[in-house]
Amino acid sequence: MERTLIIIKPDAVQRGLTGEILRRFEARGLRIIGMKLIQVSRELAEKHYDIHRERPFFGSLVSYITSSPVVVIALEGTNAIEAARGTIGATNPTKAAAGTIRGDFALEIGRNLVHGSDSVENGQIEVANFFDESELVSWQRNTDPWIFE
Ligand code: IDP
Ligand code: MG
């Protein structure tokens, strides 16, 4: 089963959109296997966004993600990576389709509310960066057979 790391970013938590965003992933059928409210350290932020280290926006990106608490969620499901990114919408909210989280609730790329892993490999790595194995729950929902064929 694929795993993806979702981060409900500081702007979304501050704006009271945590429940609305979580609701959309739950409604999609993805299974929550870990969830917590944390203050991201500078060290963890730089590790998480290491691929963007040379980009001009790296400094502001690290400031943004460490500026206020975030909710991190580990999700599991069939095609979890692609499904979650579809629910999130394009990186630039102005270009994100209506009906996506970013398309419905955001306007600017530096305030785009939510992170989702971009590959199967990164999903595994990012979940492990944010959660100890002991914080993840392996479980079955009674609805799983109605969602996973
Ligand atoms: P993603 O979050 O849709 O996967 P990435 O390209 O991985 O997008 O970029 C990571 C994050 O960096 C974005 O979600 C956004 O917050 C920020 N970001 C990306 N490109 C820009 C930019 O051109 N200016 C400012 N921030 C950016
Ligand atoms: Mg990305």
mmCIF file of C-alpha atoms and ligand atoms in Angstrom:
data_model
loop_
_atom_site.group_PDB
_atom_site.id
_atom_site.type_symbol
_atom_site.label_atom_id
_atom_site.label_comp_id
_atom_site.label_asym_id
_atom_site.label_seq_id
_atom_site.Cartn_x
_atom_site.Cartn_y
_atom_site.Cartn_z
ATOM 1 C CA MET A 1 0.000 0.000 0.000
ATOM 2 C CA GLU A 2 1.399 3.445 -0.897
ATOM 3 C CA ARG A 3 2.120 5.984 1.845
ATOM 4 C CA THR A 4 2.075 9.765 1.573
ATOM 5 C CA LEU A 5 3.040 12.501 4.018
ATOM 6 C CA ILE A 6 0.525 15.338 4.245
ATOM 7 C CA ILE A 7 1.480 18.568 6.012
ATOM 8 C CA ILE A 8 -1.317 20.989 6.860
ATOM 9 C CA LYS A 9 0.911 24.056 6.703
ATOM 10 C CA PRO A 10 0.969 27.008 9.153
ATOM 11 C CA ASP A 11 -1.378 29.178 7.084
ATOM 12 C CA ALA A 12 -4.023 26.437 6.983
ATOM 13 C CA VAL A 13 -3.787 25.745 10.738
ATOM 14 C CA GLN A 14 -3.935 29.479 11.541
ATOM 15 C CA ARG A 15 -6.950 29.941 9.238
ATOM 16 C CA GLY A 16 -8.869 27.102 10.900
ATOM 17 C CA LEU A 17 -8.825 24.932 7.773
ATOM 18 C CA THR A 18 -7.343 21.823 9.454
ATOM 19 C CA GLY A 19 -10.673 20.012 9.689
ATOM 20 C CA GLU A 20 -11.794 20.956 6.171
ATOM 21 C CA ILE A 21 -8.517 19.724 4.669
ATOM 22 C CA LEU A 22 -8.483 16.484 6.690
ATOM 23 C CA ARG A 23 -12.127 15.893 5.744
ATOM 24 C CA ARG A 24 -11.248 15.896 2.059
ATOM 25 C CA PHE A 25 -8.546 13.222 2.409
ATOM 26 C CA GLU A 26 -10.817 11.078 4.583
ATOM 27 C CA ALA A 27 -13.693 11.449 2.127
ATOM 28 C CA ARG A 28 -11.366 10.443 -0.718
ATOM 29 C CA GLY A 29 -10.900 7.093 1.025
ATOM 30 C CA LEU A 30 -7.309 7.399 2.219
ATOM 31 C CA ARG A 31 -6.595 5.694 5.563
ATOM 32 C CA ILE A 32 -4.983 7.720 8.371
ATOM 33 C CA ILE A 33 -2.076 5.816 9.939
ATOM 34 C CA GLY A 34 -0.474 8.715 11.852
ATOM 35 C CA MET A 35 -1.376 12.269 12.847
ATOM 36 C CA LYS A 36 -0.003 14.966 15.175
ATOM 37 C CA LEU A 37 0.307 18.737 15.741
ATOM 38 C CA ILE A 38 3.964 19.809 15.803
ATOM 39 C CA GLN A 39 6.217 22.823 15.569
ATOM 40 C CA VAL A 40 8.665 21.981 12.755
ATOM 41 C CA SER A 41 12.305 22.644 13.670
ATOM 42 C CA ARG A 42 14.596 24.459 11.265
ATOM 43 C CA GLU A 43 16.653 21.259 10.971
ATOM 44 C CA LEU A 44 13.647 19.136 9.978
ATOM 45 C CA ALA A 45 12.385 21.837 7.579
ATOM 46 C CA GLU A 46 15.742 22.004 5.796
ATOM 47 C CA LYS A 47 15.851 18.218 5.537
ATOM 48 C CA HIS A 48 12.282 18.017 4.220
ATOM 49 C CA TYR A 49 12.870 20.709 1.581
ATOM 50 C CA ASP A 50 16.500 19.773 0.829
ATOM 51 C CA ILE A 51 15.703 19.316 -2.894
ATOM 52 C CA HIS A 52 14.824 23.047 -3.035
ATOM 53 C CA ARG A 53 18.009 24.180 -1.199
ATOM 54 C CA GLU A 54 19.422 26.051 -4.215
ATOM 55 C CA ARG A 55 16.155 27.717 -5.199
ATOM 56 C CA PRO A 56 15.729 31.463 -4.507
ATOM 57 C CA PHE A 57 12.640 30.838 -2.360
ATOM 58 C CA PHE A 58 14.344 28.291 -0.043
ATOM 59 C CA GLY A 59 14.821 30.757 2.835
ATOM 60 C CA SER A 60 11.236 31.966 2.780
ATOM 61 C CA LEU A 61 9.980 28.390 2.404
ATOM 62 C CA VAL A 62 11.835 27.283 5.564
ATOM 63 C CA SER A 63 10.613 30.416 7.430
ATOM 64 C CA TYR A 64 7.024 29.692 6.326
ATOM 65 C CA ILE A 65 6.941 26.048 7.385
ATOM 66 C CA THR A 66 8.598 26.786 10.766
ATOM 67 C CA SER A 67 6.572 29.945 11.492
ATOM 68 C CA SER A 68 3.692 28.341 13.420
ATOM 69 C CA PRO A 69 2.412 24.801 14.183
ATOM 70 C CA VAL A 70 1.525 22.328 11.456
ATOM 71 C CA VAL A 71 -0.515 19.130 11.445
ATOM 72 C CA VAL A 72 1.331 16.189 9.892
ATOM 73 C CA ILE A 73 -0.634 13.200 8.665
ATOM 74 C CA ALA A 74 0.549 9.884 7.253
ATOM 75 C CA LEU A 75 -1.960 8.390 4.823
ATOM 76 C CA GLU A 76 -2.133 5.004 3.197
ATOM 77 C CA GLY A 77 -4.116 3.861 0.180
ATOM 78 C CA THR A 78 -4.222 2.678 -3.388
ATOM 79 C CA ASN A 79 -2.288 5.236 -5.472
ATOM 80 C CA ALA A 80 -2.111 7.432 -2.356
ATOM 81 C CA ILE A 81 0.550 9.738 -3.847
ATOM 82 C CA GLU A 82 -1.310 10.625 -7.035
ATOM 83 C CA ALA A 83 -4.718 10.680 -5.352
ATOM 84 C CA ALA A 84 -3.570 13.048 -2.592
ATOM 85 C CA ARG A 85 -1.809 15.388 -5.018
ATOM 86 C CA GLY A 86 -4.985 15.505 -7.099
ATOM 87 C CA THR A 87 -6.990 16.486 -4.031
ATOM 88 C CA ILE A 88 -4.355 19.139 -3.156
ATOM 89 C CA GLY A 89 -4.152 20.768 -6.607
ATOM 90 C CA ALA A 90 -1.379 22.553 -8.527
ATOM 91 C CA THR A 91 1.529 24.149 -6.617
ATOM 92 C CA ASN A 92 0.445 27.640 -7.689
ATOM 93 C CA PRO A 93 -3.066 28.087 -6.243
ATOM 94 C CA THR A 94 -3.986 30.552 -8.991
ATOM 95 C CA LYS A 95 -3.558 27.695 -11.459
ATOM 96 C CA ALA A 96 -5.103 25.010 -9.232
ATOM 97 C CA ALA A 97 -8.459 23.671 -10.403
ATOM 98 C CA ALA A 98 -11.611 24.590 -8.508
ATOM 99 C CA GLY A 99 -12.565 21.661 -6.315
ATOM 100 C CA THR A 100 -8.985 21.127 -5.139
ATOM 101 C CA ILE A 101 -7.828 22.357 -1.712
ATOM 102 C CA ARG A 102 -5.520 24.998 -3.180
ATOM 103 C CA GLY A 103 -8.024 25.944 -5.894
ATOM 104 C CA ASP A 104 -10.769 26.460 -3.330
ATOM 105 C CA PHE A 105 -8.900 28.124 -0.450
ATOM 106 C CA ALA A 106 -5.605 29.720 -1.596
ATOM 107 C CA LEU A 107 -4.241 32.441 -3.873
ATOM 108 C CA GLU A 108 -0.433 32.478 -3.609
ATOM 109 C CA ILE A 109 2.327 29.894 -4.099
ATOM 110 C CA GLY A 110 4.028 30.836 -0.811
ATOM 111 C CA ARG A 111 0.751 30.322 1.098
ATOM 112 C CA ASN A 112 -0.539 27.144 -0.530
ATOM 113 C CA LEU A 113 -1.860 25.439 2.613
ATOM 114 C CA VAL A 114 -0.772 21.831 2.227
ATOM 115 C CA HIS A 115 2.086 19.494 1.286
ATOM 116 C CA GLY A 116 1.780 16.037 -0.244
ATOM 117 C CA SER A 117 4.644 13.689 -1.163
ATOM 118 C CA ASP A 118 5.465 13.588 -4.884
ATOM 119 C CA SER A 119 6.624 9.976 -5.445
ATOM 120 C CA VAL A 120 6.206 6.540 -3.899
ATOM 121 C CA GLU A 121 9.826 6.628 -2.718
ATOM 122 C CA ASN A 122 9.510 10.121 -1.220
ATOM 123 C CA GLY A 123 6.274 9.114 0.503
ATOM 124 C CA GLN A 124 8.149 6.417 2.432
ATOM 125 C CA ILE A 125 11.104 8.721 3.191
ATOM 126 C CA GLU A 126 8.987 11.697 4.301
ATOM 127 C CA VAL A 127 6.689 9.628 6.547
ATOM 128 C CA ALA A 128 9.832 8.231 8.207
ATOM 129 C CA ASN A 129 11.293 11.757 8.592
ATOM 130 C CA PHE A 130 8.220 12.996 10.483
ATOM 131 C CA PHE A 131 7.048 9.892 12.373
ATOM 132 C CA ASP A 132 8.722 7.279 14.547
ATOM 133 C CA GLU A 133 7.540 3.806 13.567
ATOM 134 C CA SER A 134 5.911 3.591 17.040
ATOM 135 C CA GLU A 135 3.662 6.569 16.150
ATOM 136 C CA LEU A 136 2.196 4.802 13.118
ATOM 137 C CA VAL A 137 -0.780 2.479 13.474
ATOM 138 C CA SER A 138 -1.261 -0.544 11.260
ATOM 139 C CA TRP A 139 -5.016 -1.135 11.120
ATOM 140 C CA GLN A 140 -7.933 -2.088 8.911
ATOM 141 C CA ARG A 141 -11.141 -0.101 8.610
ATOM 142 C CA ASN A 142 -14.456 -1.890 8.340
ATOM 143 C CA THR A 143 -15.009 0.215 5.225
ATOM 144 C CA ASP A 144 -11.753 -0.852 3.540
ATOM 145 C CA PRO A 145 -13.439 -3.516 1.326
ATOM 146 C CA TRP A 146 -15.815 -0.790 0.081
ATOM 147 C CA ILE A 147 -12.896 1.474 -0.870
ATOM 148 C CA PHE A 148 -10.046 -0.915 -1.830
ATOM 149 C CA GLU A 149 -11.087 -3.593 -4.357
HETATM 150 P P1 IDP B 1 4.477 21.091 -4.192
HETATM 151 O O1 IDP B 1 4.252 21.549 -2.764
HETATM 152 O O2 IDP B 1 3.243 21.305 -5.031
HETATM 153 O O3 IDP B 1 5.015 19.675 -4.299
HETATM 154 P P2 IDP B 1 7.178 22.029 -4.860
HETATM 155 O O4 IDP B 1 7.606 22.400 -6.231
HETATM 156 O O5 IDP B 1 7.687 20.745 -4.296
HETATM 157 O O6 IDP B 1 5.569 22.074 -4.826
HETATM 158 O O7 IDP B 1 7.577 23.223 -3.906
HETATM 159 C C1 IDP B 1 7.522 23.058 -2.493
HETATM 160 C C2 IDP B 1 6.897 24.289 -1.885
HETATM 161 O O8 IDP B 1 7.766 25.394 -2.089
HETATM 162 C C3 IDP B 1 5.559 24.720 -2.509
HETATM 163 O O9 IDP B 1 4.441 24.025 -1.993
HETATM 164 C C4 IDP B 1 5.530 26.189 -2.153
HETATM 165 O O10 IDP B 1 5.111 26.371 -0.796
HETATM 166 C C5 IDP B 1 6.996 26.577 -2.282
HETATM 167 N N1 IDP B 1 7.319 27.114 -3.608
HETATM 168 C C6 IDP B 1 7.498 26.406 -4.746
HETATM 169 N N2 IDP B 1 7.806 27.213 -5.780
HETATM 170 C C7 IDP B 1 7.813 28.461 -5.253
HETATM 171 C C8 IDP B 1 8.087 29.753 -5.817
HETATM 172 O O11 IDP B 1 8.355 29.924 -7.019
HETATM 173 N N3 IDP B 1 8.009 30.821 -4.951
HETATM 174 C C9 IDP B 1 7.706 30.672 -3.622
HETATM 175 N N4 IDP B 1 7.461 29.474 -3.065
HETATM 176 C C10 IDP B 1 7.518 28.400 -3.872
HETATM 177 MG MG MG B 2 6.860 18.956 -3.660
#
